[in-house]
Structures are given as C-alpha cells and as structure tokens.
C-alpha cells in the first residue's frame, strides 16, 4: 500500500526550501568530520540522510494544533500597537510562524525546531553588555528591555531562502537600548552573540562544523534606525524559544539571518564585526545583506518570494519594502 505523505498547504517544494547550509563548502565539511574522528564520518553522513528522510515523513506540524493551543503556553505581554508600519499583507497564522523556523542551534530541519525547543530553558536569561559603552555588565534581559514600554509592530519578514511571513512582534526599538547603554564616540558597530548551550540545543552538537555560538552585527546607524527592534514577544505573548526567545533582534529590511536569536551578548565595537554566515560563505552572505530583488543568491533568485501559508508568490521589494525608512543610509 502506498504511503501517503500529507503536506500542509504551505509546505515549500524541496527546491525552494533548500536550507542556507546546503552547500557548505566541502573543505569545511571535511574539517568538521576530521574533528569528530573518522568513525563519525559514516555516522554523520548517515545522520544527514536520516534527517532528510525524517523531514519528508514528519507529521504535519501546520494543522496539528490551533494558534491558541500553540501560543497558549506562553505568557501574555502588554504592548502598544504601532500602526505606522502597515505591512500591506495579512498576518501569518501563529501556527506557521511558531512551527516553521530557522534555528540551527536546534536542527536545520525547519519543521522540527519547535519540538526540540520545548526542552530549552528561556528563564532566567542574562545578557552581557560589553565593549565601548558606559553600562557594561551582566543584566537580566528585562533590565535592558523596558518591559513597560513594549510596542507591537507588524513587519514583513524575509528569509534569503525566498520565503516570507508577516509577524506582529513585541519589543522596543533597539535604539532605546543603545541610549540606555551609552556607547562612546568610538563605537561604530554593534556585535551580537547568541547563546551557547549544547546541552539544550542539540544542533550545537550535531551540526558541529558550524562556528557556534551564532554571531551577527550591524552598523551603528542601522542599529539606531527606528525599524530595528529588540524583540521579546510575538502575537501578544512571550517569544517562543523556536523564534529566538526570550530575546532576539528583528531587522525587517534585511534577510532574516541578520536578526540573531537567543541573544546573550551585545557589544559595541570600533570596527565591523564578523558574522556567522559571512564567515561561512562570504560570496553568498554579505555583511549588509539588505533585501534586494536584483541581486540573486547563487541558489535562490531573489526576484520573488513565497508567502508561507498562502502558497502564493509575490514580487520582492527593495529593502523588503522599507526603503522609505532605510535607503538613505546606503547612499
Ligand atoms: N541564533 C540564531 N539566530 C538566527 C538563526 C539561527 O539559526 N540561529 N537563523 C536566522 C535565519 S536564517 C532566519 S530566516 C531567522 C528565522 O527566524 P524565525 O524562525 O523566527 O522565523 O532567524 C535568524 N536568526
Ligand atoms: Mo533565513
């Protein structure tokens, strides 16, 4: 009897869903293998294949639960709704945003991240503030985000893999944090480092050829832009771990990987920091990585994008449609 695989309507064809990692250069891959010892190579190549198969037969995560059931386990957060950034698209259902994720610390399989993230402990959560600023130290994340001044902003979100969602994020403009931290005049950039917690994040062990922990960076003017959001929630609730909870960055005019999740360190620097994807594949992932429909990635045309959940492709807009707020920074 034929085994029928039921796919949610929003499941992307494999060709479009090829992960950012798929073509990691062979040298790095082999180096990773070497570090694990020769015996591991066989296990790993078997492991990768097994993983791909598992993805094909995974039970449907999209229809299994309602938005209510998925978000109900997270505490509500109060926020002022900001209407200024009308996304011109309908909000993606929470069950998609919370169950179709890129968080390689857990797994490269987007539909499995949320399951593995259930064992993650988001609280207490401390963030180290470092570098060229006055307020150096280790703080609880609720000390560096004014939880009484949260805003809800609905932003378009665009992954370099050419899929897009629309999400009501809760957080504060990152600028507010900068004002609090008081960087000095030498600070030109902000560097972010995600958490390193291999005992809770199996991808940090299994995907051991990546240079964990994840790290990203912005120029100071980008960090100060009103759109850049230090985010602690979505859909009126605390941010689920699979979406980077408890603390992530959202930079809506850039490809998704410019927004680090699970932020555990924020540092003010006097030179451009290195970034995870740029170090892995400099020709494919630039430091700026602004959404640009005219510059194709080697594996994905960036001219259009699929709205996850709608099965519909729409043209990609320069700066993901946020040009009026950000284009001047790049002239
Ligand atoms: N720490 C960390 N941050 C990360 C990633 C990651 O793997 N680890 N993936 C990035 C990528 S490629 C995307 S598209 C978004 C995905 O966020 P989402 O799962 O909430 O949609 O997170 C970005 N931030
Ligand atoms: Mo992405």
Coordinates of C-alpha atoms and ligand atoms in Angstrom, one line a residue:
X1 CA 0.0 0.0 0.0
X2 CA 1.3 3.4 -0.9
X3 CA 2.4 5.5 2.0
X4 CA 0.7 8.8 1.6
X5 CA 2.5 11.8 2.9
X6 CA 0.3 14.6 3.9
X7 CA 1.8 18.0 3.4
X8 CA 0.4 21.2 4.9
X9 CA -0.6 23.6 2.2
X10 CA 2.2 25.9 3.0
X11 CA 4.9 23.2 2.7
X12 CA 7.6 24.5 0.3
X13 CA 8.8 22.3 -2.5
X14 CA 12.2 21.0 -1.6
X15 CA 13.9 23.0 -4.4
X16 CA 12.8 26.3 -2.7
X17 CA 13.3 25.2 0.8
X18 CA 17.0 24.2 0.4
X19 CA 18.5 25.5 3.6
X20 CA 21.1 28.2 3.8
X21 CA 23.5 25.4 4.8
X22 CA 23.0 23.0 2.0
X23 CA 26.1 23.8 0.0
X24 CA 28.6 24.4 2.8
X25 CA 31.9 24.1 1.2
X26 CA 33.4 20.6 1.2
X27 CA 36.6 21.6 2.9
X28 CA 34.8 22.9 6.0
X29 CA 32.5 19.8 6.0
X30 CA 35.5 17.5 5.9
X31 CA 37.3 19.5 8.5
X32 CA 34.3 19.1 10.8
X33 CA 34.3 15.4 10.1
X34 CA 38.0 15.3 10.9
X35 CA 37.4 16.9 14.3
X36 CA 34.9 14.2 15.1
X37 CA 37.2 11.4 14.1
X38 CA 36.9 9.2 11.1
X39 CA 34.3 6.9 12.6
X40 CA 32.0 9.8 12.9
X41 CA 32.0 10.5 9.2
X42 CA 29.9 7.4 8.5
X43 CA 27.6 8.2 11.3
X44 CA 27.2 11.8 10.2
X45 CA 26.6 11.1 6.6
X46 CA 24.0 8.5 7.7
X47 CA 22.7 11.0 10.1
X48 CA 22.2 13.7 7.4
X49 CA 20.3 11.3 5.2
X50 CA 18.2 10.1 8.0
X51 CA 17.4 13.7 8.9
X52 CA 16.2 14.4 5.3
X53 CA 14.0 11.4 5.3
X54 CA 12.6 12.3 8.7
X55 CA 11.7 15.6 7.3
X56 CA 9.7 14.0 4.5
X57 CA 7.7 11.8 6.8
X58 CA 7.3 14.3 9.7
X59 CA 3.7 14.5 10.7
X60 CA 2.0 17.7 9.6
X61 CA 3.0 20.5 12.0
X62 CA 0.8 23.1 10.4
X63 CA -2.6 21.6 11.0
X64 CA -1.9 19.6 14.1
X65 CA -2.6 22.5 16.5
X66 CA -4.5 25.7 16.6
X67 CA -2.9 29.1 17.1
X68 CA -4.5 29.2 20.5
X69 CA -3.0 25.8 21.5
X70 CA 0.4 26.7 20.3
X71 CA 0.7 30.1 21.9
X72 CA -1.4 29.4 25.0
X73 CA 1.6 28.1 26.9
X74 CA 3.3 31.5 26.6
X75 CA 2.5 34.4 29.0
X76 CA 0.6 37.4 27.5
X77 CA 2.6 40.6 27.2
X78 CA 1.0 44.1 27.1
X79 CA 2.2 46.4 24.3
X80 CA 1.1 49.5 22.5
X81 CA 0.1 48.8 18.9
X82 CA 2.1 50.8 16.4
X83 CA 0.2 51.2 13.2
X84 CA 2.9 53.2 11.3
X85 CA 4.3 50.2 9.5
X86 CA 1.4 48.7 7.7
X87 CA 2.8 45.5 6.1
X88 CA 0.2 45.5 3.3
X89 CA -0.2 41.8 3.8
X90 CA -2.2 39.6 6.1
X91 CA -0.6 38.4 9.3
X92 CA 0.8 34.9 9.0
X93 CA -1.0 32.5 11.4
X94 CA 0.9 31.9 14.6
X95 CA 0.9 28.2 14.0
X96 CA 3.1 28.7 10.9
X97 CA 5.4 31.3 12.5
X98 CA 5.9 29.1 15.5
X99 CA 6.4 25.9 13.6
X100 CA 8.5 26.7 10.6
X101 CA 11.8 28.0 11.9
X102 CA 15.4 28.6 11.2
X103 CA 17.3 28.0 14.4
X104 CA 20.3 25.8 13.6
X105 CA 21.2 25.5 17.2
X106 CA 18.4 23.0 17.4
X107 CA 18.3 21.5 13.9
X108 CA 18.5 22.5 10.3
X109 CA 15.0 21.0 9.8
X110 CA 12.6 23.9 9.9
X111 CA 9.6 21.8 10.9
X112 CA 11.3 20.1 13.8
X113 CA 12.8 23.1 15.6
X114 CA 9.8 23.8 17.8
X115 CA 9.8 20.3 19.2
X116 CA 13.4 20.4 20.2
X117 CA 12.9 23.9 21.6
X118 CA 10.5 22.6 24.1
X119 CA 13.4 21.5 26.3
X120 CA 15.0 24.9 26.3
X121 CA 15.0 27.0 29.4
X122 CA 14.5 30.6 28.5
X123 CA 14.5 32.0 32.0
X124 CA 16.3 33.3 33.8
X125 CA 18.1 34.9 30.9
X126 CA 21.1 37.1 31.3
X127 CA 22.7 39.3 28.7
X128 CA 26.3 40.6 28.8
X129 CA 26.6 44.2 27.6
X130 CA 30.2 44.9 26.7
X131 CA 32.7 46.9 24.6
X132 CA 32.7 50.7 24.1
X133 CA 29.9 51.8 26.4
X134 CA 29.2 53.1 29.8
X135 CA 26.7 50.4 31.1
X136 CA 28.9 47.3 30.9
X137 CA 27.9 44.3 32.8
X138 CA 25.6 41.3 33.0
X139 CA 21.9 42.1 33.1
X140 CA 18.6 40.2 33.2
X141 CA 17.0 40.8 29.8
X142 CA 14.1 42.5 31.4
X143 CA 16.6 45.1 32.7
X144 CA 17.8 46.1 29.2
X145 CA 14.4 46.0 27.6
X146 CA 11.8 48.3 29.1
X147 CA 9.0 45.8 29.5
X148 CA 6.5 48.6 30.3
X149 CA 7.2 50.3 27.0
X150 CA 6.7 47.4 24.7
X151 CA 5.4 48.1 21.2
X152 CA 3.6 45.8 18.8
X153 CA 4.8 46.2 15.2
X154 CA 3.6 44.1 12.3
X155 CA 6.6 43.6 10.0
X156 CA 7.2 41.7 6.8
X157 CA 9.9 39.1 7.4
X158 CA 12.0 37.8 4.5
X159 CA 14.4 34.8 4.6
X160 CA 17.1 34.6 2.0
X161 CA 15.6 31.2 1.1
X162 CA 12.9 33.2 -0.6
X163 CA 10.0 32.6 1.8
X164 CA 8.3 35.3 3.7
X165 CA 6.0 35.7 6.7
X166 CA 4.3 38.7 8.3
X167 CA 4.6 38.8 12.1
X168 CA 3.3 41.0 14.9
X169 CA 6.4 41.3 17.0
X170 CA 6.5 42.8 20.5
X171 CA 9.6 44.7 21.7
X172 CA 11.3 48.0 21.8
X173 CA 13.3 50.0 19.2
X174 CA 16.9 48.8 19.6
X175 CA 17.8 52.5 19.8
X176 CA 16.3 52.6 23.3
X177 CA 18.7 50.0 24.4
X178 CA 21.6 52.0 22.8
X179 CA 20.6 55.1 24.6
X180 CA 20.5 53.2 27.9
X181 CA 23.9 51.6 27.3
X182 CA 25.6 54.9 26.3
X183 CA 28.2 53.9 23.8
X184 CA 31.1 56.2 23.4
X185 CA 32.1 58.1 20.3
X186 CA 34.5 55.3 19.1
X187 CA 31.6 52.8 18.7
X188 CA 30.9 52.3 15.0
X189 CA 29.1 48.9 15.2
X190 CA 27.2 46.6 17.4
X191 CA 28.0 42.9 17.7
X192 CA 25.6 40.3 18.9
X193 CA 26.4 36.8 20.2
X194 CA 23.7 34.1 20.6
X195 CA 23.7 31.7 23.5
X196 CA 26.0 28.6 23.7
X197 CA 24.1 25.8 25.4
X198 CA 24.9 22.5 23.7
X199 CA 23.2 20.5 26.5
X200 CA 19.9 22.1 25.5
X201 CA 20.5 22.8 21.8
X202 CA 21.2 19.6 20.0
X203 CA 22.3 21.3 16.8
X204 CA 25.3 22.8 18.6
X205 CA 26.5 19.2 19.0
X206 CA 25.2 17.6 15.8
X207 CA 25.9 20.5 13.5
X208 CA 29.4 20.7 15.0
X209 CA 31.1 22.1 11.9
X210 CA 29.4 25.5 12.4
X211 CA 31.3 28.1 14.4
X212 CA 29.0 28.2 17.4
X213 CA 27.8 30.3 19.0
X214 CA 25.9 32.3 16.3
X215 CA 27.1 35.9 15.9
X216 CA 25.9 38.9 13.9
X217 CA 26.4 42.6 13.6
X218 CA 25.1 45.9 12.5
X219 CA 26.5 49.3 11.8
X220 CA 25.6 51.9 14.4
X221 CA 23.3 53.8 12.1
X222 CA 21.4 50.6 11.3
X223 CA 21.2 49.7 15.0
X224 CA 19.8 53.2 15.6
X225 CA 17.2 53.0 12.8
X226 CA 13.7 53.2 14.1
X227 CA 12.8 49.9 12.4
X228 CA 15.4 47.8 14.3
X229 CA 13.6 46.0 17.0
X230 CA 14.8 44.3 20.2
X231 CA 12.1 41.7 20.4
X232 CA 10.7 39.7 23.3
X233 CA 7.4 38.6 22.0
X234 CA 5.0 37.9 19.1
X235 CA 1.3 37.6 18.7
X236 CA 0.7 39.2 22.1
X237 CA 2.8 36.7 24.0
X238 CA 6.3 36.0 25.1
X239 CA 8.6 34.9 22.4
X240 CA 8.7 31.1 22.0
X241 CA 12.2 29.6 22.1
X242 CA 11.9 28.4 18.5
X243 CA 11.5 32.0 17.4
X244 CA 14.5 33.1 19.4
X245 CA 13.0 33.6 22.8
X246 CA 13.5 35.2 25.1
X247 CA 15.4 37.8 23.2
X248 CA 16.1 38.3 19.5
X249 CA 16.7 41.1 17.0
X250 CA 14.3 41.9 14.1
X251 CA 15.8 43.9 11.2
X252 CA 13.0 43.9 8.6
X253 CA 14.8 45.3 5.6
X254 CA 17.5 42.7 5.8
X255 CA 17.4 38.9 5.2
X256 CA 16.3 37.0 8.2
X257 CA 19.7 35.8 9.3
X258 CA 20.7 39.3 10.2
X259 CA 18.4 39.0 13.2
X260 CA 20.2 36.9 15.8
X261 CA 18.0 34.8 18.2
X262 CA 18.8 33.8 21.8
X263 CA 20.9 37.0 22.3
X264 CA 23.3 36.5 25.2
X265 CA 25.9 39.3 24.5
X266 CA 25.7 42.7 22.9
X267 CA 29.0 44.5 22.3
X268 CA 29.9 48.0 21.0
X269 CA 32.9 47.8 18.7
X270 CA 35.1 50.2 16.7
X271 CA 35.3 48.1 13.6
X272 CA 32.9 45.9 11.5
X273 CA 32.3 42.6 13.4
X274 CA 32.5 39.3 11.7
X275 CA 29.2 37.5 11.1
X276 CA 28.3 33.8 11.2
X277 CA 27.0 33.4 7.6
X278 CA 29.6 35.8 6.1
X279 CA 32.4 33.7 7.6
X280 CA 30.9 30.5 6.3
X281 CA 30.2 31.7 2.8
X282 CA 31.4 35.2 2.1
X283 CA 30.4 35.2 -1.5
X284 CA 26.8 34.4 -0.6
X285 CA 26.1 36.3 2.5
X286 CA 27.4 39.9 2.7
X287 CA 27.7 41.9 5.9
X288 CA 24.9 44.3 4.8
X289 CA 22.5 41.7 3.4
X290 CA 19.8 44.2 2.6
X291 CA 16.8 42.5 0.8
X292 CA 17.4 43.2 -2.9
X293 CA 15.4 41.6 -5.7
X294 CA 18.0 42.5 -8.3
X295 CA 20.8 40.5 -6.7
X296 CA 20.3 36.8 -6.9
X297 CA 21.8 34.4 -4.4
X298 CA 23.6 31.5 -6.1
X299 CA 20.7 29.2 -5.2
X300 CA 17.7 31.5 -5.0
X301 CA 16.5 34.2 -7.3
X302 CA 15.5 37.0 -5.0
X303 CA 13.1 38.5 -7.5
X304 CA 10.1 37.0 -5.8
X305 CA 9.1 35.2 -2.5
X306 CA 6.6 32.7 -1.3
X307 CA 4.2 33.8 1.3
X308 CA 4.3 30.8 3.7
X309 CA 0.8 29.6 4.4
X310 CA -0.7 31.2 1.3
X311 CA 1.2 29.2 -1.4
X312 CA 1.4 32.4 -3.4
X313 CA 4.5 34.1 -4.8
X314 CA 4.8 37.9 -4.8
X315 CA 7.5 40.2 -6.2
X316 CA 10.2 41.0 -3.7
X317 CA 10.6 44.7 -2.9
X318 CA 13.9 46.5 -2.4
X319 CA 14.7 46.7 1.3
X320 CA 11.7 44.4 1.7
X321 CA 9.5 47.4 1.2
X322 CA 11.1 49.5 3.9
X323 CA 13.1 51.8 1.5
X324 CA 11.5 55.0 2.7
X325 CA 12.9 54.4 6.2
X326 CA 16.3 53.0 5.3
X327 CA 17.5 53.7 1.8
X328 CA 19.1 57.0 2.8
X329 CA 21.6 55.0 4.9
X330 CA 23.1 53.4 1.9
X331 CA 23.5 56.3 -0.5
Ligands
LIG1 N1 20.9 32.3 16.8 C1 20.3 32.1 15.6 N2 19.7 33.2 15.0 C2 19.1 33.1 13.8 C3 19.2 31.9 13.1 C4 19.8 30.8 13.7 O1 19.9 29.6 13.2 N3 20.4 30.9 15.0 N4 18.6 31.8 11.9 C5 18.4 33.0 11.1 C6 17.5 32.8 9.9 S1 18.3 32.2 8.6 C7 16.2 33.2 9.9 S2 15.3 33.2 8.5 C8 15.5 33.7 11.1 C9 14.3 32.8 11.4 O2 13.5 33.2 12.4 P1 12.1 32.5 12.7 O3 12.4 31.1 12.9 O4 11.6 33.2 14.0 O5 11.2 32.8 11.5 O6 16.4 33.7 12.3 C10 17.7 34.0 12.1 N5 18.4 34.1 13.3
LIG2 MO1 16.9 32.7 6.8

